[in-house]
Amino acid sequence: QVHLQESGPGLVRPSETLSLTCIVSRGSVSGGGQYWSWLRQPPGKEPQWVGYVEDGERPNYNPSLKSRVTITLDTSKDHFSLRLTSVTAADTAVYYCAREVRVPGRLGKYYFDSWGQGALVVVSS
Amino acid sequence: AVRVTQSPSSLSASVGDRVTITCRASQGITDDLAWFQQKPGRAPELLIYSASTLQSGVPSRFSGSGSGTDFTLTINNLQPEDFATYYCLQDYNYPYTFGQGTKLEIK
C-alpha cells in the first residue's frame, strides 16, 4: 500500500505563499491512472477538494482557489507539491495529500485509496 | 458545483444499534458517491465508493446504497470503534464536494 506524508511549514504569514510537499513511498508518482491530490479541512468543518495532478497531464483545480493554487509533480523524487499564494486566515486548515486510483471496470472513474496523515497550517502574523 | 446535503448532523446511538446516514445531491450524480469515516486528529478513511462498493478491509457491517440524488450509509451492529464523524463525497464532477458531516456519538 502506497504511503503518503505531508511536509512543510506549520505557520504562514498573511499574504505570503503556503508550500507543502507530499512524499510518496512504497509506490511511484510516475505513469497514468493515479491522481495525486490535495484536500484541506478547516477546523471543525468538512474537507474541501483543492485539486490534483496526474503524470503527463494538466492539473485540475477547484475554481474557488484556481487563481492562487499550483500543484506540481516531481517524478524524479516521487513527490508532489502544493503552492497557495496570497493566503489569509481563511486558508488555515489541515492539508491532506491523497491518491485517487481507477475503479476497476469503470472507465474514467476513480476513488481515494490512500491519504497522508495531514499537516496543520496556520495563517497568522 | 454539486451541493451535497448530509443528514443528520449528529446522531446518538448505542453499541449494537443500526444507524442510517443520508446524503442528497443537488443534481443527479449516478452512483459517484463515497463515504468516509474520520476520527479526531486522523485523516478520513474510505469506507465505500461508487455508492455501494465496500473498500477492502472495511467490515461488512458497513453498507451503502443509492443512485441519482439520494444515498444512504447504513451501519449494522454498531461497535465502539464506529463512533466517529462520517462524510459523503460526490466525485461525479469537479469540484468534488463533501457533505457537512454526521457526528455519531454514544448514547
Short mmCIF file of C-alpha atoms in Angstrom, two decimals:
data_model
loop_
_atom_site.label_atom_id
_atom_site.label_comp_id
_atom_site.label_asym_id
_atom_site.label_seq_id
_atom_site.Cartn_x
_atom_site.Cartn_y
_atom_site.Cartn_z
CA GLN A 1 0.00 0.00 0.00
CA VAL A 2 1.40 3.39 -1.00
CA HIS A 3 2.35 5.71 1.87
CA LEU A 4 1.92 9.48 1.73
CA GLN A 5 3.50 12.03 4.07
CA GLU A 6 2.99 15.78 4.04
CA SER A 7 5.80 18.16 4.96
CA GLY A 8 6.12 21.92 5.17
CA PRO A 9 5.85 24.93 7.48
CA GLY A 10 3.08 24.92 10.04
CA LEU A 11 2.84 28.71 10.16
CA VAL A 12 2.50 31.10 7.23
CA ARG A 13 2.14 34.88 7.37
CA PRO A 14 -0.89 36.52 5.74
CA SER A 15 -0.35 37.49 2.08
CA GLU A 16 2.55 35.04 1.78
CA THR A 17 2.71 31.67 -0.02
CA LEU A 18 1.87 28.33 1.53
CA SER A 19 4.06 25.50 0.25
CA LEU A 20 3.65 21.82 1.09
CA THR A 21 5.19 18.67 -0.29
CA CYS A 22 3.80 15.15 -0.25
CA ILE A 23 6.43 12.43 -0.20
CA VAL A 24 5.29 9.18 -1.77
CA SER A 25 6.80 5.89 -0.64
CA ARG A 26 6.03 2.23 -1.41
CA GLY A 27 4.83 3.46 -4.80
CA SER A 28 5.62 5.82 -7.67
CA VAL A 29 4.02 9.02 -8.94
CA SER A 30 5.03 8.12 -12.49
CA GLY A 31 2.55 6.83 -15.02
CA GLY A 32 -1.10 7.50 -15.64
CA GLY A 33 -4.12 6.27 -13.76
CA GLN A 34 -3.21 7.92 -10.49
CA TYR A 35 -4.48 11.32 -9.43
CA TRP A 36 -2.15 12.93 -6.89
CA SER A 37 -4.47 15.14 -4.91
CA TRP A 38 -4.61 17.82 -2.25
CA LEU A 39 -7.52 18.40 0.06
CA ARG A 40 -7.86 20.60 3.10
CA GLN A 41 -10.07 20.72 6.16
CA PRO A 42 -10.63 23.94 8.12
CA PRO A 43 -11.04 23.41 11.87
CA GLY A 44 -14.44 21.94 12.65
CA LYS A 45 -15.54 21.79 9.02
CA GLU A 46 -15.86 19.28 6.23
CA PRO A 47 -12.93 18.61 3.90
CA GLN A 48 -12.55 20.64 0.71
CA TRP A 49 -11.07 19.29 -2.52
CA VAL A 50 -8.20 21.52 -3.71
CA GLY A 51 -7.05 19.78 -6.89
CA TYR A 52 -4.93 17.05 -8.43
CA VAL A 53 -2.16 16.34 -10.89
CA GLU A 54 -1.56 13.24 -13.00
CA ASP A 55 1.75 12.36 -14.64
CA GLY A 56 1.78 13.84 -18.14
CA GLU A 57 -1.50 15.72 -17.78
CA ARG A 58 -2.54 19.25 -16.85
CA PRO A 59 -3.55 19.76 -13.23
CA ASN A 60 -7.18 20.25 -12.27
CA TYR A 61 -8.04 22.79 -9.58
CA ASN A 62 -11.00 23.85 -7.51
CA PRO A 63 -12.34 27.00 -9.22
CA SER A 64 -12.69 28.71 -5.84
CA LEU A 65 -8.88 28.54 -5.48
CA LYS A 66 -7.78 28.36 -9.10
CA SER A 67 -6.15 31.78 -9.31
CA ARG A 68 -3.97 31.05 -6.28
CA VAL A 69 -3.15 27.34 -6.42
CA THR A 70 -0.47 25.34 -8.21
CA ILE A 71 0.07 21.58 -7.91
CA THR A 72 3.22 20.09 -9.42
CA LEU A 73 4.64 16.59 -9.75
CA ASP A 74 8.31 15.60 -9.44
CA THR A 75 8.73 12.11 -10.85
CA SER A 76 12.46 12.06 -10.14
CA LYS A 77 11.83 12.40 -6.41
CA ASP A 78 8.43 10.70 -6.18
CA HIS A 79 6.74 13.64 -4.62
CA PHE A 80 4.18 16.28 -5.48
CA SER A 81 3.69 19.77 -4.16
CA LEU A 82 1.08 22.39 -3.39
CA ARG A 83 1.56 26.15 -3.57
CA LEU A 84 -1.14 28.54 -2.46
CA THR A 85 -0.41 32.23 -2.84
CA SER A 86 -1.75 35.30 -1.04
CA VAL A 87 -3.00 33.33 1.97
CA THR A 88 -5.41 34.68 4.55
CA ALA A 89 -6.73 33.33 7.84
CA ALA A 90 -9.42 31.51 5.83
CA ASP A 91 -6.69 29.24 4.47
CA THR A 92 -5.93 27.89 7.95
CA ALA A 93 -6.63 24.16 7.74
CA VAL A 94 -5.25 20.67 7.94
CA TYR A 95 -3.90 19.95 4.48
CA TYR A 96 -4.02 16.36 3.24
CA CYS A 97 -2.36 14.77 0.25
CA ALA A 98 -4.13 11.76 -1.19
CA ARG A 99 -4.17 9.43 -4.16
CA GLU A 100 -7.07 8.51 -6.41
CA VAL A 101 -6.88 5.34 -8.45
CA ARG A 102 -9.11 3.86 -11.13
CA VAL A 103 -12.25 1.99 -10.15
CA PRO A 104 -11.80 -1.49 -11.66
CA GLY A 105 -14.02 -1.99 -14.66
CA ARG A 106 -15.38 1.59 -14.61
CA LEU A 107 -13.92 3.77 -17.37
CA GLY A 108 -12.99 7.22 -16.13
CA LYS A 109 -13.99 6.54 -12.53
CA TYR A 110 -11.60 6.98 -9.62
CA TYR A 111 -11.65 6.66 -5.86
CA PHE A 112 -9.43 7.81 -2.99
CA ASP A 113 -7.48 4.83 -1.71
CA SER A 114 -4.70 6.48 0.30
CA TRP A 115 -4.32 9.62 2.40
CA GLY A 116 -1.46 11.23 4.25
CA GLN A 117 -1.82 11.90 7.97
CA GLY A 118 -2.38 15.62 7.35
CA ALA A 119 -0.43 18.79 8.12
CA LEU A 120 -1.90 21.68 10.07
CA VAL A 121 -1.10 25.04 8.51
CA VAL A 122 -1.99 28.17 10.43
CA VAL A 123 -2.08 31.54 8.71
CA SER A 124 -1.24 34.20 11.25
CA SER A 125 1.05 37.16 11.74
CA ALA B 1 -20.76 22.91 -8.17
CA VAL B 2 -22.86 20.00 -6.97
CA ARG B 3 -24.14 20.64 -3.46
CA VAL B 4 -24.36 17.70 -1.11
CA THR B 5 -26.69 17.87 1.89
CA GLN B 6 -25.96 15.34 4.61
CA SER B 7 -28.26 14.44 7.49
CA PRO B 8 -28.47 14.24 10.37
CA SER B 9 -25.62 16.48 11.54
CA SER B 10 -25.37 14.44 14.73
CA LEU B 11 -26.70 11.14 15.94
CA SER B 12 -26.69 9.30 19.27
CA ALA B 13 -26.80 5.53 19.30
CA SER B 14 -25.81 2.53 21.40
CA VAL B 15 -23.49 -0.37 20.74
CA GLY B 16 -25.40 -2.97 18.74
CA ASP B 17 -27.76 -0.45 17.11
CA ARG B 18 -28.33 0.06 13.42
CA VAL B 19 -27.93 3.61 12.11
CA THR B 20 -28.56 5.31 8.79
CA ILE B 21 -26.99 8.47 7.40
CA THR B 22 -28.20 10.10 4.21
CA CYS B 23 -26.79 12.39 1.55
CA ARG B 24 -28.75 14.21 -1.09
CA ALA B 25 -27.09 15.74 -4.13
CA SER B 26 -28.38 18.90 -5.81
CA GLN B 27 -28.37 17.11 -9.17
CA GLY B 28 -28.10 13.55 -10.37
CA ILE B 29 -24.64 12.09 -9.83
CA THR B 30 -25.30 8.49 -10.95
CA ASP B 31 -23.50 6.35 -8.34
CA ASP B 32 -20.47 8.61 -7.93
CA LEU B 33 -20.56 8.92 -4.17
CA ALA B 34 -18.14 7.81 -1.49
CA TRP B 35 -18.38 7.55 2.28
CA PHE B 36 -15.57 8.29 4.75
CA GLN B 37 -15.09 7.82 8.47
CA GLN B 38 -12.97 10.31 10.38
CA LYS B 39 -11.77 10.10 13.96
CA PRO B 40 -10.34 13.11 15.84
CA GLY B 41 -6.87 14.06 14.69
CA ARG B 42 -6.90 11.49 11.89
CA ALA B 43 -7.30 11.61 8.13
CA PRO B 44 -10.60 10.49 6.64
CA GLU B 45 -10.70 6.78 5.84
CA LEU B 46 -12.59 5.44 2.86
CA LEU B 47 -15.45 3.08 3.67
CA ILE B 48 -17.43 2.87 0.45
CA TYR B 49 -17.03 4.13 -3.11
CA SER B 50 -19.27 4.06 -6.16
CA ALA B 51 -22.18 4.34 -3.71
CA SER B 52 -22.13 0.68 -2.66
CA THR B 53 -18.67 -0.85 -3.12
CA LEU B 54 -17.04 -1.70 0.18
CA GLN B 55 -13.38 -0.72 0.34
CA SER B 56 -11.02 -3.58 1.05
CA GLY B 57 -10.62 -4.23 4.74
CA VAL B 58 -13.78 -2.40 5.81
CA PRO B 59 -16.12 -4.53 7.96
CA SER B 60 -19.25 -5.84 6.28
CA ARG B 61 -21.50 -4.13 8.85
CA PHE B 62 -20.99 -1.01 6.71
CA SER B 63 -23.10 -0.77 3.56
CA GLY B 64 -24.06 1.91 1.08
CA SER B 65 -26.91 2.33 -1.34
CA GLY B 66 -28.49 4.81 -3.68
CA SER B 67 -28.06 6.42 -7.06
CA GLY B 68 -29.05 9.64 -8.74
CA THR B 69 -29.58 12.14 -5.93
CA ASP B 70 -30.27 10.10 -2.77
CA PHE B 71 -27.75 7.95 -0.94
CA THR B 72 -27.57 6.08 2.33
CA LEU B 73 -24.84 4.75 4.58
CA THR B 74 -26.01 2.04 6.97
CA ILE B 75 -24.03 0.69 9.87
CA ASN B 76 -25.38 -2.51 11.41
CA ASN B 77 -24.49 -3.76 14.88
CA LEU B 78 -22.60 -0.63 15.93
CA GLN B 79 -19.25 -1.29 17.54
CA PRO B 80 -17.39 1.02 19.95
CA GLU B 81 -14.83 1.87 17.26
CA ASP B 82 -17.58 3.15 14.93
CA PHE B 83 -18.24 6.29 16.96
CA ALA B 84 -16.75 8.96 14.72
CA THR B 85 -17.70 11.57 12.13
CA TYR B 86 -18.88 10.42 8.71
CA TYR B 87 -18.70 12.35 5.45
CA CYS B 88 -20.04 11.70 2.00
CA LEU B 89 -18.22 12.91 -1.10
CA GLN B 90 -19.59 13.36 -4.60
CA ASP B 91 -16.97 12.58 -7.24
CA TYR B 92 -19.30 12.87 -10.21
CA ASN B 93 -17.84 16.15 -11.40
CA TYR B 94 -15.37 18.85 -10.44
CA PRO B 95 -15.02 20.37 -7.99
CA TYR B 96 -15.60 17.36 -5.80
CA THR B 97 -17.75 18.35 -2.81
CA PHE B 98 -18.30 16.85 0.62
CA GLY B 99 -21.35 16.68 2.82
CA GLN B 100 -21.28 18.65 6.06
CA GLY B 101 -20.67 15.55 8.17
CA THR B 102 -22.54 13.43 10.70
CA LYS B 103 -21.10 13.05 14.18
CA LEU B 104 -22.05 9.66 15.60
CA GLU B 105 -21.94 9.66 19.38
CA ILE B 106 -22.51 7.06 22.06
CA LYS B 107 -25.90 7.30 23.76
#
